[in-house]
Coordinates of C-alpha atoms and ligand atoms in Angstrom, one line a residue:
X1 CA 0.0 0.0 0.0
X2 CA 1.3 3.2 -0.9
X3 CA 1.7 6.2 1.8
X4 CA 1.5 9.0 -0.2
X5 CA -1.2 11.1 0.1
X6 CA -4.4 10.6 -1.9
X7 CA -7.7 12.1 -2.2
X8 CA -9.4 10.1 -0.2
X9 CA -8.4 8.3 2.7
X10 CA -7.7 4.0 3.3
X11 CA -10.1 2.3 4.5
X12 CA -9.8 1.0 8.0
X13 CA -9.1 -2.5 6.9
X14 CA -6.6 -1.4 5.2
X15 CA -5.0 0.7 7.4
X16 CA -5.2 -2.7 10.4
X17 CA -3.8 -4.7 7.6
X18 CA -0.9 -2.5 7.2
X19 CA -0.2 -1.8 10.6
X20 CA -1.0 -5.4 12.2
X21 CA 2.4 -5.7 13.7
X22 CA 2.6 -2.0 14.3
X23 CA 3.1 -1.4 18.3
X24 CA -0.1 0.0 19.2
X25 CA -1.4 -3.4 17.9
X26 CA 0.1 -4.9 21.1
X27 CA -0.3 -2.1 23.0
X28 CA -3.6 -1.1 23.6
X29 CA -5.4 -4.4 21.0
X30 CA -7.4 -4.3 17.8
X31 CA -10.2 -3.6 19.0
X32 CA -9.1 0.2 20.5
X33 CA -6.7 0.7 17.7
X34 CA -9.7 0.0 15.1
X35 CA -12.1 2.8 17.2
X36 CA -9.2 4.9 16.9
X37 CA -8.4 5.1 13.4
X38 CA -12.6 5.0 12.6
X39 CA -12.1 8.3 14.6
X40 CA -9.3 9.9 13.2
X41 CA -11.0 8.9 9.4
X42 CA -14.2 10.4 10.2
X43 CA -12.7 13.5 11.5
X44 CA -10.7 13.8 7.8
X45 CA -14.4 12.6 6.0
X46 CA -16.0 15.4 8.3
X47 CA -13.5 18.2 6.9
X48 CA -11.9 18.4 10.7
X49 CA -8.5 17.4 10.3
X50 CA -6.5 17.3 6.5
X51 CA -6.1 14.3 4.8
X52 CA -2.2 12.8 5.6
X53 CA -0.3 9.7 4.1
X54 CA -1.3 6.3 6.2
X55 CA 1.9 6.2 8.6
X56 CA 0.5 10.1 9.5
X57 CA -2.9 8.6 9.9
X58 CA -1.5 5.9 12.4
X59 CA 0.4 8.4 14.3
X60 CA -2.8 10.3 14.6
X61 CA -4.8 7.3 15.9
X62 CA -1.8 6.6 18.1
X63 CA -1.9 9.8 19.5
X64 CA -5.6 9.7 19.9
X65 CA -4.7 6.1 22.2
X66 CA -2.1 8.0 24.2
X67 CA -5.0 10.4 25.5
X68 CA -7.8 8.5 26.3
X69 CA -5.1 6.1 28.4
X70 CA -4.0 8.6 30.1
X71 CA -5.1 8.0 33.6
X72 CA -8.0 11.0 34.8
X73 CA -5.6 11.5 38.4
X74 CA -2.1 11.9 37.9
X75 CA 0.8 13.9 40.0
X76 CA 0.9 18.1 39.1
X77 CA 3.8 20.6 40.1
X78 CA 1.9 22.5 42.7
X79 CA 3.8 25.7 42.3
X80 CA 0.3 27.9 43.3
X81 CA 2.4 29.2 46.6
X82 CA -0.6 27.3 48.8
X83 CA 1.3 24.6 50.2
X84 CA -1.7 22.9 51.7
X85 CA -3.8 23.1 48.6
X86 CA -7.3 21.3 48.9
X87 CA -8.1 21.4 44.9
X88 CA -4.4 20.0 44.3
X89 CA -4.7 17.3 47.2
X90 CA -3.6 19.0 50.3
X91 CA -0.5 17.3 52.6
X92 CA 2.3 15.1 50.8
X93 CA 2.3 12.1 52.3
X94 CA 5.7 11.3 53.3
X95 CA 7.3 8.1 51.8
X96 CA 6.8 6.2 54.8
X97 CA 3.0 6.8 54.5
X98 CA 3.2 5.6 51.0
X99 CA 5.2 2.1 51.7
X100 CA 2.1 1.3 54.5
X101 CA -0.5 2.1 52.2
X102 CA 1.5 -0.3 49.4
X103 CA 1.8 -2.8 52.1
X104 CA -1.5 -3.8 52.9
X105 CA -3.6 -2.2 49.6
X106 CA -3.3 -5.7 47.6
X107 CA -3.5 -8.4 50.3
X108 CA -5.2 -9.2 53.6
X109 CA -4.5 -7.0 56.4
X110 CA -5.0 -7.4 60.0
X111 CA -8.0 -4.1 59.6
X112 CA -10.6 -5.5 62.0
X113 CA -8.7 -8.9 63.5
X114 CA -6.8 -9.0 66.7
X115 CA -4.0 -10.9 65.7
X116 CA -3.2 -11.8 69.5
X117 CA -6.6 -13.3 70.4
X118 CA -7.7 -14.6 66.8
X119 CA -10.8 -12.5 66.7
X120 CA -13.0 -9.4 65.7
X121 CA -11.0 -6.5 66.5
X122 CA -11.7 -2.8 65.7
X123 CA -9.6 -0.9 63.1
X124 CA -9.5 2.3 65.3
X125 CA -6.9 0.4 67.2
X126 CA -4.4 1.2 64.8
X127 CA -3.8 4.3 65.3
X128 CA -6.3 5.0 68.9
X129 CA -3.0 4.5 71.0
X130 CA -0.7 6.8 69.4
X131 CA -3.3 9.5 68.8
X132 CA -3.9 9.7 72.5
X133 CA -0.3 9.4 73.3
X134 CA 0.6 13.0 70.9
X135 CA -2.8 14.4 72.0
X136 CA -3.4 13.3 75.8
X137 CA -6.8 12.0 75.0
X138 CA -8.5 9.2 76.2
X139 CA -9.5 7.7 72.8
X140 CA -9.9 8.6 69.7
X141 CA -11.8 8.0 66.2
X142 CA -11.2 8.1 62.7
X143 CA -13.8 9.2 59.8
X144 CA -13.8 10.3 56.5
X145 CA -12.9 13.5 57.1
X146 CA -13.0 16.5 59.2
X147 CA -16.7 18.0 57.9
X148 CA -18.0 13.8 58.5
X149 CA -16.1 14.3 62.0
X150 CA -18.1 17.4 63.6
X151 CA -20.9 16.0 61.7
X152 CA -20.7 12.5 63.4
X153 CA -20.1 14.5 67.0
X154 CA -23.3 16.3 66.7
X155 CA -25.6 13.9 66.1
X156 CA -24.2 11.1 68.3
X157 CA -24.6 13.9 71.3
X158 CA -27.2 16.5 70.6
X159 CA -29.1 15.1 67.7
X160 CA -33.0 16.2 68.7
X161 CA -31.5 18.9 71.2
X162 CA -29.9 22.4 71.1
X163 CA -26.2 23.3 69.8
X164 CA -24.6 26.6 71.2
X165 CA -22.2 28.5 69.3
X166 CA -20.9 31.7 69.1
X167 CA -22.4 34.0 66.3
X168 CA -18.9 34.8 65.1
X169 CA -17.8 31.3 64.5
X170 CA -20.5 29.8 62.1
X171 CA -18.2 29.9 59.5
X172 CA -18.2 28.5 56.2
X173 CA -14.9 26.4 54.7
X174 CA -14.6 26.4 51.0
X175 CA -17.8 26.8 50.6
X176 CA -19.4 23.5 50.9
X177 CA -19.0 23.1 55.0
X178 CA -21.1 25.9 56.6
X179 CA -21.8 25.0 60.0
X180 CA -25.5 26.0 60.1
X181 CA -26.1 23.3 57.5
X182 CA -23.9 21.0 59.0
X183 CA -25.9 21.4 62.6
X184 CA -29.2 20.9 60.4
X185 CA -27.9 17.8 58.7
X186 CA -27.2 16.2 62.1
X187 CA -30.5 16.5 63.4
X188 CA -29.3 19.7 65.7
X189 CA -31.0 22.7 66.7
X190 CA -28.5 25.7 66.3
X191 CA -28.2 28.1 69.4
X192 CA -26.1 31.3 68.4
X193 CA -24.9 33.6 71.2
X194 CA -23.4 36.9 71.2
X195 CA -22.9 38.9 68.0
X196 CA -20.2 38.5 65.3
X197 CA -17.8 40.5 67.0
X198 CA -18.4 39.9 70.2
X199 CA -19.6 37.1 72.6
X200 CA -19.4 36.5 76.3
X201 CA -19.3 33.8 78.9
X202 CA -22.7 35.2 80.1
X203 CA -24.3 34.6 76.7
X204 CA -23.2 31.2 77.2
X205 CA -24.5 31.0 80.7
X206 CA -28.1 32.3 79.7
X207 CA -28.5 29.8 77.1
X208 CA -27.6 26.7 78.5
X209 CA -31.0 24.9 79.4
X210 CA -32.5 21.5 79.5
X211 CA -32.6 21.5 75.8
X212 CA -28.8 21.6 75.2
X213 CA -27.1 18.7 74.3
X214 CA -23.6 20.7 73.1
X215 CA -21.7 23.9 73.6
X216 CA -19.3 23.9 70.4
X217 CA -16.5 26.5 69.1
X218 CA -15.6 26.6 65.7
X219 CA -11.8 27.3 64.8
X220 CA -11.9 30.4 63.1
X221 CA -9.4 29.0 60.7
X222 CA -10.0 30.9 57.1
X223 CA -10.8 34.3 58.2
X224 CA -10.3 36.7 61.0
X225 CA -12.6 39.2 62.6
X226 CA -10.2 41.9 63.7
X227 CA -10.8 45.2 65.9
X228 CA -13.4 45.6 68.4
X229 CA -13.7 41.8 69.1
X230 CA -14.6 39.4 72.3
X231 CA -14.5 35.4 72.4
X232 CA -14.7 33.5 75.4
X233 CA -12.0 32.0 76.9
X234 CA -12.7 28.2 76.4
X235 CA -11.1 27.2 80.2
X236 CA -13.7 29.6 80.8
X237 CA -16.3 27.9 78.7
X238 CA -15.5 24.7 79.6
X239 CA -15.9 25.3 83.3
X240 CA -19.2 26.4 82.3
X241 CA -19.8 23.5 80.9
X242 CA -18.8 20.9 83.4
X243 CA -21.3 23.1 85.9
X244 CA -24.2 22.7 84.1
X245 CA -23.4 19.2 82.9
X246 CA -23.1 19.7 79.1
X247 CA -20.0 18.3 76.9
X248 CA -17.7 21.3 75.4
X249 CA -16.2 20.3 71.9
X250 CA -13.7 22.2 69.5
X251 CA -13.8 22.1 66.0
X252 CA -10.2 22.7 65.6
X253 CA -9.9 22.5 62.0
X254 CA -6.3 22.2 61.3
X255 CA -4.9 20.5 64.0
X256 CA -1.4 21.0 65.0
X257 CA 0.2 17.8 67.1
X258 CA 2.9 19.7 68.1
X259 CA 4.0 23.6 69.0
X260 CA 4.7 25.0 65.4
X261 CA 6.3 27.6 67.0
X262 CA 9.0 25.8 67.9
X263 CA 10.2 25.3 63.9
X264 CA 9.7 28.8 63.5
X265 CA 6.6 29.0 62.0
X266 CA 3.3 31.2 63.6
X267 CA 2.0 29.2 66.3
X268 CA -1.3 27.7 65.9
X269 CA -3.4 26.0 68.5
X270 CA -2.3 22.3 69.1
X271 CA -4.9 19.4 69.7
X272 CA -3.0 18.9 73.5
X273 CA -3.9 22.6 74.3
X274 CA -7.4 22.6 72.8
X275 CA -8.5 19.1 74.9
X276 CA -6.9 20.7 78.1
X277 CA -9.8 22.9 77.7
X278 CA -12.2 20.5 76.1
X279 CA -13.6 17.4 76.4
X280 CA -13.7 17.0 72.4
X281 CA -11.5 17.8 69.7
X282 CA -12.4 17.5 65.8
X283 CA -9.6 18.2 63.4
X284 CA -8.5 17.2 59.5
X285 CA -5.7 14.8 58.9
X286 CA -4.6 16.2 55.6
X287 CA -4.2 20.0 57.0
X288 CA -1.2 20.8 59.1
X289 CA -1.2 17.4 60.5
X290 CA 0.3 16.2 57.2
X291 CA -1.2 13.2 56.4
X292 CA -4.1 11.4 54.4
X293 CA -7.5 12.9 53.7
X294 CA -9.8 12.1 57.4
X295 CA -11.4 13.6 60.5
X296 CA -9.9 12.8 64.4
X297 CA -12.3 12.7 66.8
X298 CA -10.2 12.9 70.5
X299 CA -11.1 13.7 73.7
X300 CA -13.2 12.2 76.5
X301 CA -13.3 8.4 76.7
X302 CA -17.4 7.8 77.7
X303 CA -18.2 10.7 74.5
X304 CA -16.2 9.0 72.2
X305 CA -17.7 5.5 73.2
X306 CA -20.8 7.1 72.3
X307 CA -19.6 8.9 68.8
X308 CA -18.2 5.5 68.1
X309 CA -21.2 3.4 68.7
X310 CA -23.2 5.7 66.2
X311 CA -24.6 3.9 62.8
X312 CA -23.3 7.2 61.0
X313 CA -19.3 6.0 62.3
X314 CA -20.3 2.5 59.7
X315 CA -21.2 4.9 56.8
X316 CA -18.0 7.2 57.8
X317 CA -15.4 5.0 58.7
X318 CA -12.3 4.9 56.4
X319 CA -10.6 2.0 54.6
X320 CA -7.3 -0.1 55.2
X321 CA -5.0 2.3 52.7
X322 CA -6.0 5.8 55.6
X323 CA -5.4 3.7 58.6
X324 CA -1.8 2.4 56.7
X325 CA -1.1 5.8 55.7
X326 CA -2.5 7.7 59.2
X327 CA -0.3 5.0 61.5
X328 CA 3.0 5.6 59.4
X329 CA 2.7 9.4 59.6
X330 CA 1.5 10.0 63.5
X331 CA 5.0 7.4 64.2
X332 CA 6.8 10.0 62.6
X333 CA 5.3 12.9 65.3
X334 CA 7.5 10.2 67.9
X335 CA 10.3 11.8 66.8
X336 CA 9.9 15.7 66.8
X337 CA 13.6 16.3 66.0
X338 CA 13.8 14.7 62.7
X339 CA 10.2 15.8 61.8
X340 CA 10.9 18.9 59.4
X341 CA 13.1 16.6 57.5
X342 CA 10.8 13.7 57.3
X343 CA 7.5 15.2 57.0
X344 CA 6.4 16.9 53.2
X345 CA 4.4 19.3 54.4
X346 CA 6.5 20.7 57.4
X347 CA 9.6 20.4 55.7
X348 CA 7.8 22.2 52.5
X349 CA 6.2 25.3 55.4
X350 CA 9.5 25.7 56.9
X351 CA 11.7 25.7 53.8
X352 CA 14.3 28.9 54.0
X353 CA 13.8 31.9 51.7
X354 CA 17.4 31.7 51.0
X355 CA 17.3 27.7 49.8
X356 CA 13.9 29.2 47.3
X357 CA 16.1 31.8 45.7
X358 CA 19.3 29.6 45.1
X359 CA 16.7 27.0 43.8
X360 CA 15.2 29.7 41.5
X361 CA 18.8 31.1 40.4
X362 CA 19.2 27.0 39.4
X363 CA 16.3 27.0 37.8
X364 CA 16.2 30.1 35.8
X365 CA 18.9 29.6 33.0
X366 CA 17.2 26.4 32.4
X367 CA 13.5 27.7 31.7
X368 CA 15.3 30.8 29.8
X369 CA 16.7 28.1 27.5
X370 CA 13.8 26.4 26.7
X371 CA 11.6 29.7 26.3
X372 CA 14.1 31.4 23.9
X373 CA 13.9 35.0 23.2
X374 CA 9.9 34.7 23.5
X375 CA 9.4 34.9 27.7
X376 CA 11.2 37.3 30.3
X377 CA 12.1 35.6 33.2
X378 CA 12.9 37.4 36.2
X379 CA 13.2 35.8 40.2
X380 CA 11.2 37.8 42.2
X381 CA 10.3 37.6 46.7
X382 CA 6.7 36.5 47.2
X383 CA 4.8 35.0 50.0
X384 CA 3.5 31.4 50.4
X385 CA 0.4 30.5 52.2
X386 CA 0.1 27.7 54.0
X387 CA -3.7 27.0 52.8
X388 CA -6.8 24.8 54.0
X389 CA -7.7 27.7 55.9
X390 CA -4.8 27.8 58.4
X391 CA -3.6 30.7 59.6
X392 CA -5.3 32.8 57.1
X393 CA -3.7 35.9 57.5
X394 CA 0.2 34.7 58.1
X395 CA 2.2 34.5 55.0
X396 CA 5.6 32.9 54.3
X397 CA 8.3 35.0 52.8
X398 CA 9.5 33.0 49.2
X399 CA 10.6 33.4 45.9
X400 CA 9.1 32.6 42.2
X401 CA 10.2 32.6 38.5
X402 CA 7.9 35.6 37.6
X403 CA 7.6 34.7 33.6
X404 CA 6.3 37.5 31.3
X405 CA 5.7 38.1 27.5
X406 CA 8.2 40.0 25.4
X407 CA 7.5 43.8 25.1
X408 CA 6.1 42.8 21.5
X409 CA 3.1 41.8 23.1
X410 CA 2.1 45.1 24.7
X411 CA -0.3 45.8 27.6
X412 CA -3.4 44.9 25.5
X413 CA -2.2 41.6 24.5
X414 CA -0.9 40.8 28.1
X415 CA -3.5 38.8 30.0
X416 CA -4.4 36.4 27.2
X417 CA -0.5 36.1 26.5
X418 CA -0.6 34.8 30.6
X419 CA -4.1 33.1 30.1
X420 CA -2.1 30.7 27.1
X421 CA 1.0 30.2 28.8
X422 CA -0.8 28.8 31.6
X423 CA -2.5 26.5 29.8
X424 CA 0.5 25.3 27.8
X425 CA 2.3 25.0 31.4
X426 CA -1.1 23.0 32.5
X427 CA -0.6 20.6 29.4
X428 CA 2.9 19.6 30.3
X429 CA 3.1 15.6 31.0
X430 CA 3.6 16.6 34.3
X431 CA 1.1 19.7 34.7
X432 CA 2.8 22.6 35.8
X433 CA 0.1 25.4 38.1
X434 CA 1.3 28.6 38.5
X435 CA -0.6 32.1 39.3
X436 CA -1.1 34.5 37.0
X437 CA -0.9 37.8 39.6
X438 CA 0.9 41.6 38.8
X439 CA 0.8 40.8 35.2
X440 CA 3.1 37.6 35.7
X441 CA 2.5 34.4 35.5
X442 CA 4.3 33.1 39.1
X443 CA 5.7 29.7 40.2
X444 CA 6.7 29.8 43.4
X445 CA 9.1 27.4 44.1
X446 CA 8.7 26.9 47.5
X447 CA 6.9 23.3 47.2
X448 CA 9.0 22.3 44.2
X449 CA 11.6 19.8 45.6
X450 CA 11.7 17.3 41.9
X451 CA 14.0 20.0 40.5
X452 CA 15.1 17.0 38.2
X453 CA 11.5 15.7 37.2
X454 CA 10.7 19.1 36.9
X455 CA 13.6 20.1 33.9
X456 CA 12.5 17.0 32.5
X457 CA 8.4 18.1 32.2
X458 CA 10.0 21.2 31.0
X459 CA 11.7 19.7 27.6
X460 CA 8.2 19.3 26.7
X461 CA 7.2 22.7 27.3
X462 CA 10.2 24.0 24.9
X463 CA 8.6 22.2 22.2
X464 CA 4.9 22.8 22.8
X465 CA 6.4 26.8 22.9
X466 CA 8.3 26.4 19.5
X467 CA 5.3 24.6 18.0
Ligands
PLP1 C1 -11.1 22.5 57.2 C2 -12.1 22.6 58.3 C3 -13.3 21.7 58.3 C4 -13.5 20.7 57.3 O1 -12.5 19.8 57.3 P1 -12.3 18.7 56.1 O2 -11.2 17.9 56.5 O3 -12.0 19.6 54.9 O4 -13.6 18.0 55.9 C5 -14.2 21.9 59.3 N1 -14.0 22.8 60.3 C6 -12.9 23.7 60.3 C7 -12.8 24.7 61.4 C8 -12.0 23.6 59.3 O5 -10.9 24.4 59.3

């Protein structure tokens, strides 16, 4: 069969016929390779695509395979300046997290046996001991996450009765947890006290009835009321509270096992602190705890006996792969010393500005290389976040490759000039996502730590530019 072009294309039996020991054959079968090249024809029969010799045809179809194999999840440079970003995944597990999870995800696993007795054992006992041992609590629960945790605590102890908060907490996180609905959702009746900028123990005191079944704060953690503002001291509240005979829980949010303070980062409340003045603590695994997407419920042994004998804990619970991956990352909390070297997302939050800009200078010749004449690049300071709505309004000092179109381009042309070298940064085998901010599009480099993997994503880009 001749390749050269003709005017009109091969049929698809004669295209299989030709290419029947072609690699894609083997690769992906006769049947996908046959739906491929139907495709690619009917887009040249439709007038979509030109007409090509057969080995361009194949290529196309190829091509076409490549894509539609390409798994839907796969890894991204996460250069955004949120280190804990919830759209991109939130915490990096560290490896030893990943070797548990490989362990036990394609055998049996000892998840609900008691390998000492030979029977039915619970799967919170995986990690119960060592949560209680880093927090001081009596026991502990694991759920889906942190929204499934606060929503389990409120209906397993005031579901049918009254919930007091403060009016300043009944926040809303990224927009889908607002604690109004939650409390609805759990079969609670919401109490608020106070006013949005100010609430006193008093409020508490006056609405505490026969009705209550829960006083709960809310962790303020993605937005501050600032100026003229009054909360009430929870060792104040929770004396309250064991007056009058009511449990005091803490939505804590992002829950710090240990005093960041001490790495040098703005100190956030730790779980320890919160249950010294609690008798229940909620918090996310995958925030500032640095591990695997679930909610910790800690605190009070005879509360979290009745949290855990709840039917919603059966349609919460988590599998095998978060209690492997939760267990391997709360061992590594044993050993604070070593912990800004061992865990990603501590290691990533307390990264030097310095070690950013000598990665940046690194970097820059190299992405200068690949984007010719055609981008300025320029290493600018900026400031990280740490994200999933911890410590909203402390920023990390950092650096970024600041990449901007040649002069040519002109203000007018400038934001659809960013807009498409976004996108061609987004299509990269390994997706790069930066912000576009200040008329630059920004990578900040302070959670890049693949420089090699990341040149390598980047030969692509100089070809995708050149194209
Ligand atoms: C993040 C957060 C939640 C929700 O936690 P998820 O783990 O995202 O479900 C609930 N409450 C507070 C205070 C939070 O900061």
């Amino acid at each position: 069969m001749s390749t050269a072009p003709a005017d009109r294309p091969p049929s698809v039996e004669r295209l299989l016929g030709h290419f029947a020991a072609a690699a894609p054959t083997a690769q992906y079968g006769r049947r996908a390779l046959t739906d491929a090249i139907r495709a690619v024809l009917a887009e040249i029969r439709e007038g979509r695509a030109a007409l090509v010799p057969a080995e361009a045809l194949l290529a196309r179809a190829e091509r076409r395979l490549e894509a539609e194999n390409r798994p839907s999840l796969r890894p991204v440079f996460n250069l955004t300046g949120t280190v804990l970003h919830t759209n991109l995944g939130r915490a990096p597990l560290p490896p030893e997290a990943a070797r548990a999870v490989a362990a036990v995800m394609t055998g049996a696993s000892n998840l609900e046996f008691d390998l000492e007795r030979g029977e039915r054992g619970e799967r919170d006992d995986h990690v119960e001991a060592l949560i209680c041992r880093l927090t001081g609590a009596e026991a502990a629960v694991v759920v889906n996450n942190n929204a499934a945790a606060v929503l389990l605590v409120l209906n397993a102890l005031a579901m049918r009765k009254e919930v007091i908060v403060s009016r300043g907490e009944l926040v809303e996180i990224g927009g889908s947890f607002r604690v109004p609905d939650v409390m609805a959702r759990a079969g609670c009746r919401l109490r608020e006290v106070g006013t949005t900028n100010r609430t006193h123990l008093r409020d508490f005191d006056e609405a505490i009835g026969p009705r209550t079944g829960l006083v709960m704060k809310v962790h303020t953690s993605n937005y501050a009321i600032q100026g003229f503002t009054a909360e009430v001291a929870e060792a104040e509240l929770h004396r309250l509270c064991a007056e009058r005979g009511i449990p005091f829980a803490v939505d804590l949010g992002s829950g710090n096992l240990i005093d960041f303070s001490a790495y040098g980062l703005p100190p956030e409340p730790t779980v320890r602190a919160a249950l010294a003045q609690s008798d229940l603590v909620t918090f996310s695994g995958d925030k500032l705890l640095g591990a695997v997407q679930c909610g910790i419920i800690a605190g009070r042994r005879a509360l979290v006996a009745r949290v855990r004998k709840n039917p919603l804990k059966r349609a919460l619970r988590v599998d095998k792969m978060t209690y492997a991956a939760l267990e391997a990352t709360l061992r590594l909390y044993l050993h604070p010393e070593r912990l800004h070297e061992r865990l990603p997302a501590l290691r990533l939050l307390t990264r030097p500005q310095t070690d950013i800009i000598a990665l940046a200078e690194r970097l820059r010749p190299a992405i200068v290389a690949r984007t010719g004449e055609g981008v300025q690049v320029s290493i600018e300071p900026c400031t990280s976040q740490i994200g999933s709505g911890a410590l909203p309004v402390e920023t990390l000092p950092s650096a970024c490759l600041a990449l901007r179109p040649p002069p040519a381009v002109g203000r007018r042309g400038e934001g659809a000039w960013l807009k498409a070298l976004g996108a061609r940064l987004r299509a990269l085998p390994v997706p790069v996502i930066g912000r576009i901010a200040e008329g630059a599009l920004r990578l900040d480099l302070r959670t890049l730590e693949d420089e090699a993997g990341f040149l390598t994503t980047l030969d692509a880009f100089d070809a995708a530019l050149k194209a």
